[in-house]
mmCIF file with all atom_site columns, C-alpha atoms in Angstrom:
data_model
loop_
_atom_site.group_PDB
_atom_site.id
_atom_site.type_symbol
_atom_site.label_atom_id
_atom_site.label_alt_id
_atom_site.label_comp_id
_atom_site.label_asym_id
_atom_site.label_entity_id
_atom_site.label_seq_id
_atom_site.pdbx_PDB_ins_code
_atom_site.Cartn_x
_atom_site.Cartn_y
_atom_site.Cartn_z
_atom_site.occupancy
_atom_site.B_iso_or_equiv
_atom_site.pdbx_formal_charge
_atom_site.auth_seq_id
_atom_site.auth_comp_id
_atom_site.auth_asym_id
_atom_site.auth_atom_id
_atom_site.pdbx_PDB_model_num
ATOM 1   C CA . UNK R 1 1   ? 153.716 172.784 214.017 1.00 96.00 ? 1   UNK R CA 1
ATOM 2   C CA . UNK R 1 2   ? 151.339 175.681 214.585 1.00 97.00 ? 2   UNK R CA 1
ATOM 3   C CA . UNK R 1 3   ? 151.855 179.207 215.862 1.00 98.00 ? 3   UNK R CA 1
ATOM 4   C CA . UNK R 1 4   ? 148.853 180.646 217.681 1.00 97.00 ? 4   UNK R CA 1
ATOM 5   C CA . UNK R 1 5   ? 148.829 184.416 218.185 1.00 97.00 ? 5   UNK R CA 1
ATOM 6   C CA . UNK R 1 6   ? 146.519 186.175 220.629 1.00 97.00 ? 6   UNK R CA 1
ATOM 7   C CA . UNK R 1 7   ? 146.079 189.391 222.552 1.00 97.00 ? 7   UNK R CA 1
ATOM 8   C CA . UNK R 1 8   ? 144.983 191.792 219.848 1.00 97.00 ? 8   UNK R CA 1
ATOM 9   C CA . UNK R 1 9   ? 142.023 194.097 220.175 1.00 97.00 ? 9   UNK R CA 1
ATOM 10  C CA . UNK R 1 10  ? 140.666 197.640 220.034 1.00 98.00 ? 10  UNK R CA 1
ATOM 11  C CA . UNK R 1 11  ? 142.252 200.209 222.339 1.00 98.00 ? 11  UNK R CA 1
ATOM 12  C CA . UNK R 1 12  ? 142.485 203.975 222.630 1.00 98.00 ? 12  UNK R CA 1
ATOM 13  C CA . UNK R 1 13  ? 145.668 205.820 221.787 1.00 98.00 ? 13  UNK R CA 1
ATOM 14  C CA . UNK R 1 14  ? 148.105 205.866 224.685 1.00 98.00 ? 14  UNK R CA 1
ATOM 15  C CA . UNK R 1 15  ? 146.977 202.505 226.054 1.00 98.00 ? 15  UNK R CA 1
ATOM 16  C CA . UNK R 1 16  ? 148.794 199.161 226.070 1.00 98.00 ? 16  UNK R CA 1
ATOM 17  C CA . UNK R 1 17  ? 148.352 195.666 224.700 1.00 98.00 ? 17  UNK R CA 1
ATOM 18  C CA . UNK R 1 18  ? 150.363 192.489 225.097 1.00 98.00 ? 18  UNK R CA 1
ATOM 19  C CA . UNK R 1 19  ? 150.500 190.032 222.238 1.00 98.00 ? 19  UNK R CA 1
ATOM 20  C CA . UNK R 1 20  ? 151.425 186.380 222.726 1.00 98.00 ? 20  UNK R CA 1
ATOM 21  C CA . UNK R 1 21  ? 152.332 183.676 220.245 1.00 98.00 ? 21  UNK R CA 1
ATOM 22  C CA . UNK R 1 22  ? 152.715 180.048 221.262 1.00 98.00 ? 22  UNK R CA 1
ATOM 23  C CA . UNK R 1 23  ? 154.262 177.334 219.127 1.00 98.00 ? 23  UNK R CA 1
ATOM 24  C CA . UNK R 1 24  ? 152.755 173.866 219.427 1.00 97.00 ? 24  UNK R CA 1
ATOM 25  C CA . UNK R 1 25  ? 153.541 170.508 217.863 1.00 96.00 ? 25  UNK R CA 1
ATOM 26  C CA . UNK R 1 26  ? 156.721 168.498 217.471 1.00 94.00 ? 26  UNK R CA 1
ATOM 27  C CA . UNK R 1 27  ? 159.446 171.094 218.044 1.00 96.00 ? 27  UNK R CA 1
ATOM 28  C CA . UNK R 1 28  ? 163.081 170.277 218.705 1.00 96.00 ? 28  UNK R CA 1
ATOM 29  C CA . UNK R 1 29  ? 164.516 173.787 218.925 1.00 96.00 ? 29  UNK R CA 1
ATOM 30  C CA . UNK R 1 30  ? 163.526 177.400 218.294 1.00 97.00 ? 30  UNK R CA 1
ATOM 31  C CA . UNK R 1 31  ? 166.022 179.978 217.132 1.00 97.00 ? 31  UNK R CA 1
ATOM 32  C CA . UNK R 1 32  ? 164.815 183.495 216.378 1.00 97.00 ? 32  UNK R CA 1
ATOM 33  C CA . UNK R 1 33  ? 161.336 184.745 217.217 1.00 98.00 ? 33  UNK R CA 1
ATOM 34  C CA . UNK R 1 34  ? 159.883 187.845 215.606 1.00 98.00 ? 34  UNK R CA 1
ATOM 35  C CA . UNK R 1 35  ? 156.839 190.018 215.116 1.00 98.00 ? 35  UNK R CA 1
ATOM 36  C CA . UNK R 1 36  ? 155.758 191.614 211.851 1.00 98.00 ? 36  UNK R CA 1
ATOM 37  C CA . UNK R 1 37  ? 152.721 193.726 211.003 1.00 98.00 ? 37  UNK R CA 1
ATOM 38  C CA . UNK R 1 38  ? 150.715 194.487 207.908 1.00 98.00 ? 38  UNK R CA 1
ATOM 39  C CA . UNK R 1 39  ? 148.097 197.046 206.895 1.00 97.00 ? 39  UNK R CA 1
ATOM 40  C CA . UNK R 1 40  ? 145.838 196.766 203.829 1.00 94.00 ? 40  UNK R CA 1
ATOM 41  C CA . UNK R 1 41  ? 147.653 197.489 200.592 1.00 94.00 ? 41  UNK R CA 1
ATOM 42  C CA . UNK R 1 42  ? 151.096 197.488 202.185 1.00 96.00 ? 42  UNK R CA 1
ATOM 43  C CA . UNK R 1 43  ? 153.844 194.937 202.526 1.00 97.00 ? 43  UNK R CA 1
ATOM 44  C CA . UNK R 1 44  ? 154.338 193.096 205.775 1.00 97.00 ? 44  UNK R CA 1
ATOM 45  C CA . UNK R 1 45  ? 156.915 194.993 207.828 1.00 97.00 ? 45  UNK R CA 1
ATOM 46  C CA . UNK R 1 46  ? 159.330 193.933 210.540 1.00 98.00 ? 46  UNK R CA 1
ATOM 47  C CA . UNK R 1 47  ? 158.538 195.102 214.078 1.00 98.00 ? 47  UNK R CA 1
ATOM 48  C CA . UNK R 1 48  ? 160.806 193.252 216.510 1.00 98.00 ? 48  UNK R CA 1
ATOM 49  C CA . UNK R 1 49  ? 162.930 190.161 216.936 1.00 98.00 ? 49  UNK R CA 1
ATOM 50  C CA . UNK R 1 50  ? 164.664 188.277 219.721 1.00 98.00 ? 50  UNK R CA 1
ATOM 51  C CA . UNK R 1 51  ? 167.410 185.713 219.276 1.00 97.00 ? 51  UNK R CA 1
ATOM 52  C CA . UNK R 1 52  ? 167.739 182.447 221.173 1.00 95.00 ? 52  UNK R CA 1
ATOM 53  C CA . UNK R 1 53  ? 170.413 184.193 223.185 1.00 95.00 ? 53  UNK R CA 1
ATOM 54  C CA . UNK R 1 54  ? 167.953 186.875 224.251 1.00 95.00 ? 54  UNK R CA 1
ATOM 55  C CA . UNK R 1 55  ? 169.279 189.688 222.086 1.00 97.00 ? 55  UNK R CA 1
ATOM 56  C CA . UNK R 1 56  ? 166.367 191.899 221.042 1.00 98.00 ? 56  UNK R CA 1
ATOM 57  C CA . UNK R 1 57  ? 165.888 194.663 218.518 1.00 97.00 ? 57  UNK R CA 1
ATOM 58  C CA . UNK R 1 58  ? 162.930 196.721 217.360 1.00 97.00 ? 58  UNK R CA 1
ATOM 59  C CA . UNK R 1 59  ? 162.178 198.884 214.343 1.00 94.00 ? 59  UNK R CA 1
ATOM 60  C CA . UNK R 1 60  ? 162.735 202.591 214.881 1.00 91.00 ? 60  UNK R CA 1
ATOM 61  C CA . UNK R 1 61  ? 159.073 203.591 214.821 1.00 93.00 ? 61  UNK R CA 1
ATOM 62  C CA . UNK R 1 62  ? 158.277 201.467 217.891 1.00 97.00 ? 62  UNK R CA 1
ATOM 63  C CA . UNK R 1 63  ? 161.567 201.744 219.752 1.00 96.00 ? 63  UNK R CA 1
ATOM 64  C CA . UNK R 1 64  ? 161.022 202.709 223.367 1.00 96.00 ? 64  UNK R CA 1
ATOM 65  C CA . UNK R 1 65  ? 157.337 201.748 223.200 1.00 98.00 ? 65  UNK R CA 1
ATOM 66  C CA . UNK R 1 66  ? 157.364 198.048 222.227 1.00 98.00 ? 66  UNK R CA 1
ATOM 67  C CA . UNK R 1 67  ? 159.299 195.294 223.992 1.00 98.00 ? 67  UNK R CA 1
ATOM 68  C CA . UNK R 1 68  ? 159.766 191.754 222.719 1.00 98.00 ? 68  UNK R CA 1
ATOM 69  C CA . UNK R 1 69  ? 160.454 188.865 225.082 1.00 98.00 ? 69  UNK R CA 1
ATOM 70  C CA . UNK R 1 70  ? 160.347 185.076 225.021 1.00 98.00 ? 70  UNK R CA 1
ATOM 71  C CA . UNK R 1 71  ? 159.709 182.116 227.293 1.00 97.00 ? 71  UNK R CA 1
ATOM 72  C CA . UNK R 1 72  ? 161.469 179.097 225.832 1.00 96.00 ? 72  UNK R CA 1
ATOM 73  C CA . UNK R 1 73  ? 159.879 176.681 228.282 1.00 96.00 ? 73  UNK R CA 1
ATOM 74  C CA . UNK R 1 74  ? 156.468 177.751 226.972 1.00 97.00 ? 74  UNK R CA 1
ATOM 75  C CA . UNK R 1 75  ? 157.673 178.112 223.367 1.00 97.00 ? 75  UNK R CA 1
ATOM 76  C CA . UNK R 1 76  ? 156.098 181.553 223.423 1.00 98.00 ? 76  UNK R CA 1
ATOM 77  C CA . UNK R 1 77  ? 157.067 185.008 222.236 1.00 98.00 ? 77  UNK R CA 1
ATOM 78  C CA . UNK R 1 78  ? 155.493 188.186 223.576 1.00 98.00 ? 78  UNK R CA 1
ATOM 79  C CA . UNK R 1 79  ? 155.176 191.746 222.334 1.00 98.00 ? 79  UNK R CA 1
ATOM 80  C CA . UNK R 1 80  ? 154.420 194.341 224.983 1.00 98.00 ? 80  UNK R CA 1
ATOM 81  C CA . UNK R 1 81  ? 153.059 197.412 223.242 1.00 98.00 ? 81  UNK R CA 1
ATOM 82  C CA . UNK R 1 82  ? 152.839 200.624 225.256 1.00 98.00 ? 82  UNK R CA 1
ATOM 83  C CA . UNK R 1 83  ? 151.816 204.158 224.295 1.00 98.00 ? 83  UNK R CA 1
ATOM 84  C CA . UNK R 1 84  ? 149.970 202.843 221.286 1.00 98.00 ? 84  UNK R CA 1
ATOM 85  C CA . UNK R 1 85  ? 149.324 205.204 218.388 1.00 97.00 ? 85  UNK R CA 1
ATOM 86  C CA . UNK R 1 86  ? 146.721 205.021 215.593 1.00 97.00 ? 86  UNK R CA 1
ATOM 87  C CA . UNK R 1 87  ? 149.626 204.345 213.215 1.00 96.00 ? 87  UNK R CA 1
ATOM 88  C CA . UNK R 1 88  ? 150.212 201.053 215.022 1.00 98.00 ? 88  UNK R CA 1
ATOM 89  C CA . UNK R 1 89  ? 146.890 199.722 213.730 1.00 98.00 ? 89  UNK R CA 1
ATOM 90  C CA . UNK R 1 90  ? 147.622 196.555 211.752 1.00 98.00 ? 90  UNK R CA 1
ATOM 91  C CA . UNK R 1 91  ? 147.405 192.793 211.737 1.00 98.00 ? 91  UNK R CA 1
ATOM 92  C CA . UNK R 1 92  ? 150.347 191.492 213.761 1.00 98.00 ? 92  UNK R CA 1
ATOM 93  C CA . UNK R 1 93  ? 152.018 188.224 212.785 1.00 98.00 ? 93  UNK R CA 1
ATOM 94  C CA . UNK R 1 94  ? 154.463 186.159 214.795 1.00 98.00 ? 94  UNK R CA 1
ATOM 95  C CA . UNK R 1 95  ? 157.324 184.370 213.080 1.00 97.00 ? 95  UNK R CA 1
ATOM 96  C CA . UNK R 1 96  ? 159.690 181.665 214.321 1.00 98.00 ? 96  UNK R CA 1
ATOM 97  C CA . UNK R 1 97  ? 162.697 179.871 212.936 1.00 98.00 ? 97  UNK R CA 1
ATOM 98  C CA . UNK R 1 98  ? 162.669 176.342 214.302 1.00 97.00 ? 98  UNK R CA 1
ATOM 99  C CA . UNK R 1 99  ? 163.625 172.698 213.897 1.00 97.00 ? 99  UNK R CA 1
ATOM 100 C CA . UNK R 1 100 ? 161.217 169.815 214.263 1.00 95.00 ? 100 UNK R CA 1
ATOM 101 C CA . UNK R 1 101 ? 164.006 167.283 214.860 1.00 94.00 ? 101 UNK R CA 1
ATOM 102 C CA . UNK R 1 102 ? 167.733 167.310 215.633 1.00 93.00 ? 102 UNK R CA 1
ATOM 103 C CA . UNK R 1 103 ? 168.743 166.439 212.068 1.00 95.00 ? 103 UNK R CA 1
ATOM 104 C CA . UNK R 1 104 ? 166.091 168.542 210.323 1.00 94.00 ? 104 UNK R CA 1
ATOM 105 C CA . UNK R 1 105 ? 166.773 171.875 208.692 1.00 96.00 ? 105 UNK R CA 1
ATOM 106 C CA . UNK R 1 106 ? 165.684 175.212 210.107 1.00 96.00 ? 106 UNK R CA 1
ATOM 107 C CA . UNK R 1 107 ? 162.272 176.246 208.802 1.00 96.00 ? 107 UNK R CA 1
ATOM 108 C CA . UNK R 1 108 ? 160.181 179.408 209.039 1.00 97.00 ? 108 UNK R CA 1
ATOM 109 C CA . UNK R 1 109 ? 156.705 179.333 210.524 1.00 97.00 ? 109 UNK R CA 1
ATOM 110 C CA . UNK R 1 110 ? 154.098 182.108 210.688 1.00 98.00 ? 110 UNK R CA 1
ATOM 111 C CA . UNK R 1 111 ? 151.183 182.623 213.020 1.00 96.00 ? 111 UNK R CA 1
ATOM 112 C CA . UNK R 1 112 ? 147.695 183.405 211.732 1.00 93.00 ? 112 UNK R CA 1
ATOM 113 C CA . UNK R 1 113 ? 147.751 187.076 212.702 1.00 94.00 ? 113 UNK R CA 1
ATOM 114 C CA . UNK R 1 114 ? 145.955 189.080 215.356 1.00 97.00 ? 114 UNK R CA 1
ATOM 115 C CA . UNK R 1 115 ? 144.273 192.434 214.696 1.00 98.00 ? 115 UNK R CA 1
ATOM 116 C CA . UNK R 1 116 ? 145.354 195.490 216.660 1.00 98.00 ? 116 UNK R CA 1
ATOM 117 C CA . UNK R 1 117 ? 143.246 198.626 216.232 1.00 98.00 ? 117 UNK R CA 1
ATOM 118 C CA . UNK R 1 118 ? 144.172 201.886 217.952 1.00 98.00 ? 118 UNK R CA 1
ATOM 119 C CA . UNK R 1 119 ? 141.590 204.654 217.996 1.00 97.00 ? 119 UNK R CA 1
ATOM 120 C CA . UNK R 1 120 ? 142.486 208.323 218.315 1.00 93.00 ? 120 UNK R CA 1
#
């Protein structure tokens, strides 16, 4: 199983980006999907999550600006980021809780990270 994140880049403050993360490989079921971010010297922090039932939540600092969504048919999670601020600059990582077979246990997988840089 691999998680491939894409969509990062360099943008000016106030602009938008849309991140995507697709899971590939032998996957039986995906439960929660999330996004985290990390800046140099700091711990990875939670940004947003969406359950398999579609319930979404975001961290307070991005609430109202970022929206998480998922397409189960494509095994993909998205993060729409609007009104970007320089403080949003970080490497963004996707995270999924999934099963590779019906009788397997739930396991956590991480994507490789995609850089988002917001200039002032």
